[in-house]
Amino acid sequence: MDKANILVLGTSGAGKSTLINTVIGKPVAKVGNGKHITENMQAYESEELNFRLIDSRGFEYSFFNTKKAVRDMNTWLKKGLKDESSRIHMLWFCVDATSKRFTKKTLKTMEQVKKEWPEIPIIVVLTKSFFIYEDEDNIAMVKETFDKIGKKNGCSPLAIVPVLAEAPKGEAGIIARGIEDLIEITVDNIDDAVKASEEAVKKYELKCKKIKSHVATIAAATTASIVGVVPIDFPDAAILTPMETGLITIVSKIYGLEKKEDLSRKIMERIIAAGAVTMVAKTLLNQLKLIPGVANIAADILNAIVAGTIVFGIGEASAVIMEKVYTGEIDADNLNVIDNIVEAHMGKLIKDISDIVAKQEGKINVNDILNALFNREK
Ligand SMILES: Nc1nc2c(ncn2[C@@H]2O[C@H](COP(=O)(O)OP(=O)(O)OP(=O)(O)O)[C@@H](O)[C@H]2O)c(=O)[nH]1
Ligand SMILES: [Mg+2]
């Protein structure tokens, strides 16, 4: 990666663009005088610095501007998922030291941005810190606001740095300060921030893959329950239905395994060999019939539940397996762990679905039961 990216956030007029110009050492970003100046996010850099600064539209100018600011930032952060050069690694959150307030509302707006990206570290920059004697109170004010609502959301700042980016004209006694401290703290933490953001992106990608396979699994399981085919009479060496093999293929595609065709095929074979279908089909029906009130339920309803459960279990177990292949935990040399995963997973599934059916106290509705299964906490 060439340079880390720092997103400069804060209320409108807090002095974000002024700060950027001083740090970059040139008047690159447009500065306003009370008007809302910065319209779009733009990155600035200088040769000496190993980070880029991204100027943003200020919050709080109006409701719609705040909304737009948050939307812009989320768009930028999302772009960073695909494109490493626009990934955000740190936030500089500018708080105007002259305004004497760091409102909960401002912090809440920042939280909105950070919620999806809790790993990104923040440095709070107390901009326009004209008077050194006010630093202590201003730092205390920021700390207090963070303590009140920020901490529980993992929003503790790395540092709170009072900065005066530009000495006021005609005030000989007041000099610019704090920029070196800010750069030093940033440089000291930027490598960790980059590592953390890489982790965050990986986590986010995995989360998306999980959701996608969950959705595909639910769709297939619902269809299976409607079709209601249960391979009860299959011999031990179970054969999967096209729906089941299709689902495994979909999940493996979600995890990008279609490129590793050979491995993908071996995994499929292993899942089949683990005998998930036979195991669930055989035990589940017997287990369900032991539940009071279930024995008299029509066979096709029970079949629908069993068929949905089997497909759901295969999809879920495949996602667990594919994720481990994706992260490198499973490779061609230790495919045997797949047996344990399938077995443990299906065993737990039989218990879960039996518990769900038992809770229905005889009122058996296939949709309700499968929905409870799809949405259960694991
Ligand atoms: N003297 C002095 N004035 C500052 C400083 N920082 C900001 N200002 C003044 O505050 C006003 C707003 O500054 P900007 O840098 O445009 O603020 P911004 O946060 O980028 O504002 P938006 O882009 O509108 O969100 C301008 O008049 C700046 O000159 C500073 O460090 N010293
Ligand atoms: Mg600006």
PDB file of C-alpha atoms in Angstrom, residues 106-233:
ATOM      1  CA  THR A 106     -22.130  15.687  17.029  1.00  0.00           C
ATOM      2  CA  LEU A 107     -20.745  12.612  18.679  1.00  0.00           C
ATOM      3  CA  LYS A 108     -23.853  10.675  17.702  1.00  0.00           C
ATOM      4  CA  THR A 109     -23.297  11.680  14.071  1.00  0.00           C
ATOM      5  CA  MET A 110     -19.755  10.448  14.258  1.00  0.00           C
ATOM      6  CA  GLU A 111     -20.943   7.220  15.847  1.00  0.00           C
ATOM      7  CA  GLN A 112     -23.240   6.678  12.894  1.00  0.00           C
ATOM      8  CA  VAL A 113     -20.187   6.637  10.663  1.00  0.00           C
ATOM      9  CA  LYS A 114     -18.131   4.548  13.042  1.00  0.00           C
ATOM     10  CA  LYS A 115     -20.785   1.992  13.853  1.00  0.00           C
ATOM     11  CA  GLU A 116     -20.075  -0.087  10.783  1.00  0.00           C
ATOM     12  CA  TRP A 117     -16.354   0.444  11.119  1.00  0.00           C
ATOM     13  CA  PRO A 118     -15.514   0.139  14.807  1.00  0.00           C
ATOM     14  CA  GLU A 119     -11.908  -0.752  14.144  1.00  0.00           C
ATOM     15  CA  ILE A 120     -10.971   2.653  12.753  1.00  0.00           C
ATOM     16  CA  PRO A 121      -9.061   4.644  15.387  1.00  0.00           C
ATOM     17  CA  ILE A 122      -9.934   8.293  16.056  1.00  0.00           C
ATOM     18  CA  ILE A 123      -7.802  11.227  17.015  1.00  0.00           C
ATOM     19  CA  VAL A 124      -9.825  14.170  18.303  1.00  0.00           C
ATOM     20  CA  VAL A 125      -8.342  17.440  17.065  1.00  0.00           C
ATOM     21  CA  LEU A 126      -9.361  20.460  19.116  1.00  0.00           C
ATOM     22  CA  THR A 127      -9.199  22.983  16.310  1.00  0.00           C
ATOM     23  CA  LYS A 128      -8.899  26.735  16.837  1.00  0.00           C
ATOM     24  CA  SER A 129      -7.207  26.192  20.202  1.00  0.00           C
ATOM     25  CA  PHE A 130      -6.189  29.817  20.464  1.00  0.00           C
ATOM     26  CA  PHE A 131      -5.516  29.754  24.188  1.00  0.00           C
ATOM     27  CA  ILE A 132      -3.251  27.238  25.878  1.00  0.00           C
ATOM     28  CA  TYR A 133      -4.891  27.869  29.253  1.00  0.00           C
ATOM     29  CA  GLU A 134      -8.173  26.521  27.891  1.00  0.00           C
ATOM     30  CA  ASP A 135      -6.677  23.192  26.775  1.00  0.00           C
ATOM     31  CA  GLU A 136      -7.264  21.376  30.030  1.00  0.00           C
ATOM     32  CA  ASP A 137     -10.963  22.242  30.172  1.00  0.00           C
ATOM     33  CA  ASN A 138     -11.506  21.479  26.492  1.00  0.00           C
ATOM     34  CA  ILE A 139      -9.797  18.094  26.757  1.00  0.00           C
ATOM     35  CA  ALA A 140     -11.897  17.320  29.840  1.00  0.00           C
ATOM     36  CA  MET A 141     -15.055  18.277  27.926  1.00  0.00           C
ATOM     37  CA  VAL A 142     -14.234  15.915  25.049  1.00  0.00           C
ATOM     38  CA  LYS A 143     -13.313  13.104  27.456  1.00  0.00           C
ATOM     39  CA  GLU A 144     -16.530  13.566  29.354  1.00  0.00           C
ATOM     40  CA  THR A 145     -18.668  13.401  26.210  1.00  0.00           C
ATOM     41  CA  PHE A 146     -16.867  10.272  25.030  1.00  0.00           C
ATOM     42  CA  ASP A 147     -17.219   8.698  28.482  1.00  0.00           C
ATOM     43  CA  LYS A 148     -20.926   9.384  28.513  1.00  0.00           C
ATOM     44  CA  ILE A 149     -21.892   7.837  25.215  1.00  0.00           C
ATOM     45  CA  GLY A 150     -18.830   7.086  23.173  1.00  0.00           C
ATOM     46  CA  LYS A 151     -17.138   4.406  25.240  1.00  0.00           C
ATOM     47  CA  LYS A 152     -19.884   1.829  25.159  1.00  0.00           C
ATOM     48  CA  ASN A 153     -19.778   2.040  21.378  1.00  0.00           C
ATOM     49  CA  GLY A 154     -16.048   1.445  21.245  1.00  0.00           C
ATOM     50  CA  CYS A 155     -15.445   5.066  20.384  1.00  0.00           C
ATOM     51  CA  SER A 156     -12.566   5.972  22.707  1.00  0.00           C
ATOM     52  CA  PRO A 157     -10.141   8.326  20.967  1.00  0.00           C
ATOM     53  CA  LEU A 158      -6.445   7.481  20.606  1.00  0.00           C
ATOM     54  CA  ALA A 159      -5.589  11.020  21.645  1.00  0.00           C
ATOM     55  CA  ILE A 160      -7.101  14.470  22.071  1.00  0.00           C
ATOM     56  CA  VAL A 161      -4.797  17.065  20.542  1.00  0.00           C
ATOM     57  CA  PRO A 162      -5.296  20.848  20.840  1.00  0.00           C
ATOM     58  CA  VAL A 163      -4.192  22.498  17.597  1.00  0.00           C
ATOM     59  CA  LEU A 164      -4.053  26.002  16.242  1.00  0.00           C
ATOM     60  CA  ALA A 165      -3.449  25.549  12.537  1.00  0.00           C
ATOM     61  CA  GLU A 166      -3.113  29.254  11.767  1.00  0.00           C
ATOM     62  CA  ALA A 167      -2.114  32.121  14.023  1.00  0.00           C
ATOM     63  CA  PRO A 168      -4.794  34.814  14.013  1.00  0.00           C
ATOM     64  CA  LYS A 169      -3.810  37.897  12.040  1.00  0.00           C
ATOM     65  CA  GLY A 170      -2.776  40.884  14.111  1.00  0.00           C
ATOM     66  CA  GLU A 171      -2.456  38.913  17.359  1.00  0.00           C
ATOM     67  CA  ALA A 172       1.279  38.792  17.899  1.00  0.00           C
ATOM     68  CA  GLY A 173       0.999  36.840  21.160  1.00  0.00           C
ATOM     69  CA  ILE A 174      -0.805  33.822  19.720  1.00  0.00           C
ATOM     70  CA  ILE A 175       1.168  31.344  17.640  1.00  0.00           C
ATOM     71  CA  ALA A 176       0.204  28.296  15.634  1.00  0.00           C
ATOM     72  CA  ARG A 177       0.783  25.084  17.589  1.00  0.00           C
ATOM     73  CA  GLY A 178      -0.038  21.412  17.969  1.00  0.00           C
ATOM     74  CA  ILE A 179       0.538  20.366  14.355  1.00  0.00           C
ATOM     75  CA  GLU A 180       3.806  18.528  15.097  1.00  0.00           C
ATOM     76  CA  ASP A 181       2.153  16.665  17.988  1.00  0.00           C
ATOM     77  CA  LEU A 182      -0.748  15.683  15.773  1.00  0.00           C
ATOM     78  CA  ILE A 183       1.549  14.409  13.011  1.00  0.00           C
ATOM     79  CA  GLU A 184       3.725  12.528  15.503  1.00  0.00           C
ATOM     80  CA  ILE A 185       0.790  10.760  17.180  1.00  0.00           C
ATOM     81  CA  THR A 186      -0.648   9.939  13.756  1.00  0.00           C
ATOM     82  CA  VAL A 187       2.618   8.522  12.406  1.00  0.00           C
ATOM     83  CA  ASP A 188       3.150   6.494  15.595  1.00  0.00           C
ATOM     84  CA  ASN A 189      -0.252   4.850  15.222  1.00  0.00           C
ATOM     85  CA  ILE A 190      -0.739   4.614  11.491  1.00  0.00           C
ATOM     86  CA  ASP A 191       0.834   1.168  10.965  1.00  0.00           C
ATOM     87  CA  ASP A 192      -1.431  -0.370  13.589  1.00  0.00           C
ATOM     88  CA  ALA A 193      -4.380   1.474  12.064  1.00  0.00           C
ATOM     89  CA  VAL A 194      -3.598   0.024   8.627  1.00  0.00           C
ATOM     90  CA  LYS A 195      -3.355  -3.477  10.074  1.00  0.00           C
ATOM     91  CA  ALA A 196      -6.608  -3.012  11.977  1.00  0.00           C
ATOM     92  CA  SER A 197      -8.372  -1.806   8.855  1.00  0.00           C
ATOM     93  CA  GLU A 198      -7.169  -4.811   6.880  1.00  0.00           C
ATOM     94  CA  GLU A 199      -8.623  -7.016   9.597  1.00  0.00           C
ATOM     95  CA  ALA A 200     -11.819  -4.973   9.549  1.00  0.00           C
ATOM     96  CA  VAL A 201     -12.178  -5.366   5.789  1.00  0.00           C
ATOM     97  CA  LYS A 202     -11.631  -9.122   6.029  1.00  0.00           C
ATOM     98  CA  LYS A 203     -14.206  -9.333   8.805  1.00  0.00           C
ATOM     99  CA  TYR A 204     -16.664  -7.253   6.805  1.00  0.00           C
ATOM    100  CA  GLU A 205     -16.166  -9.408   3.715  1.00  0.00           C
ATOM    101  CA  LEU A 206     -16.709 -12.558   5.736  1.00  0.00           C
ATOM    102  CA  LYS A 207     -19.835 -11.057   7.287  1.00  0.00           C
ATOM    103  CA  CYS A 208     -21.212 -10.349   3.796  1.00  0.00           C
ATOM    104  CA  LYS A 209     -20.388 -13.854   2.598  1.00  0.00           C
ATOM    105  CA  LYS A 210     -22.075 -15.325   5.659  1.00  0.00           C
ATOM    106  CA  ILE A 211     -25.221 -13.303   5.047  1.00  0.00           C
ATOM    107  CA  LYS A 212     -25.264 -14.251   1.369  1.00  0.00           C
ATOM    108  CA  SER A 213     -24.925 -17.965   2.082  1.00  0.00           C
ATOM    109  CA  HIS A 214     -27.539 -17.727   4.823  1.00  0.00           C
ATOM    110  CA  VAL A 215     -29.981 -16.161   2.357  1.00  0.00           C
ATOM    111  CA  ALA A 216     -29.235 -18.786  -0.307  1.00  0.00           C
ATOM    112  CA  THR A 217     -29.601 -21.533   2.287  1.00  0.00           C
ATOM    113  CA  ILE A 218     -32.963 -20.263   3.486  1.00  0.00           C
ATOM    114  CA  ALA A 219     -34.246 -20.061  -0.092  1.00  0.00           C
ATOM    115  CA  ALA A 220     -33.155 -23.605  -0.871  1.00  0.00           C
ATOM    116  CA  ALA A 221     -34.458 -24.981   2.433  1.00  0.00           C
ATOM    117  CA  THR A 222     -37.839 -23.344   1.912  1.00  0.00           C
ATOM    118  CA  THR A 223     -38.091 -24.835  -1.565  1.00  0.00           C
ATOM    119  CA  ALA A 224     -37.050 -28.226  -0.234  1.00  0.00           C
ATOM    120  CA  SER A 225     -39.760 -28.123   2.411  1.00  0.00           C
ATOM    121  CA  ILE A 226     -42.383 -27.325  -0.221  1.00  0.00           C
ATOM    122  CA  VAL A 227     -41.198 -30.111  -2.471  1.00  0.00           C
ATOM    123  CA  GLY A 228     -40.881 -32.222   0.641  1.00  0.00           C
ATOM    124  CA  VAL A 229     -38.599 -34.931  -0.681  1.00  0.00           C
ATOM    125  CA  VAL A 230     -36.957 -36.860   2.079  1.00  0.00           C
ATOM    126  CA  PRO A 231     -34.480 -39.525   1.065  1.00  0.00           C
ATOM    127  CA  ILE A 232     -35.467 -41.816   3.937  1.00  0.00           C
ATOM    128  CA  ASP A 233     -34.868 -45.009   2.036  1.00  0.00           C
TER     129      ASP A 233
END
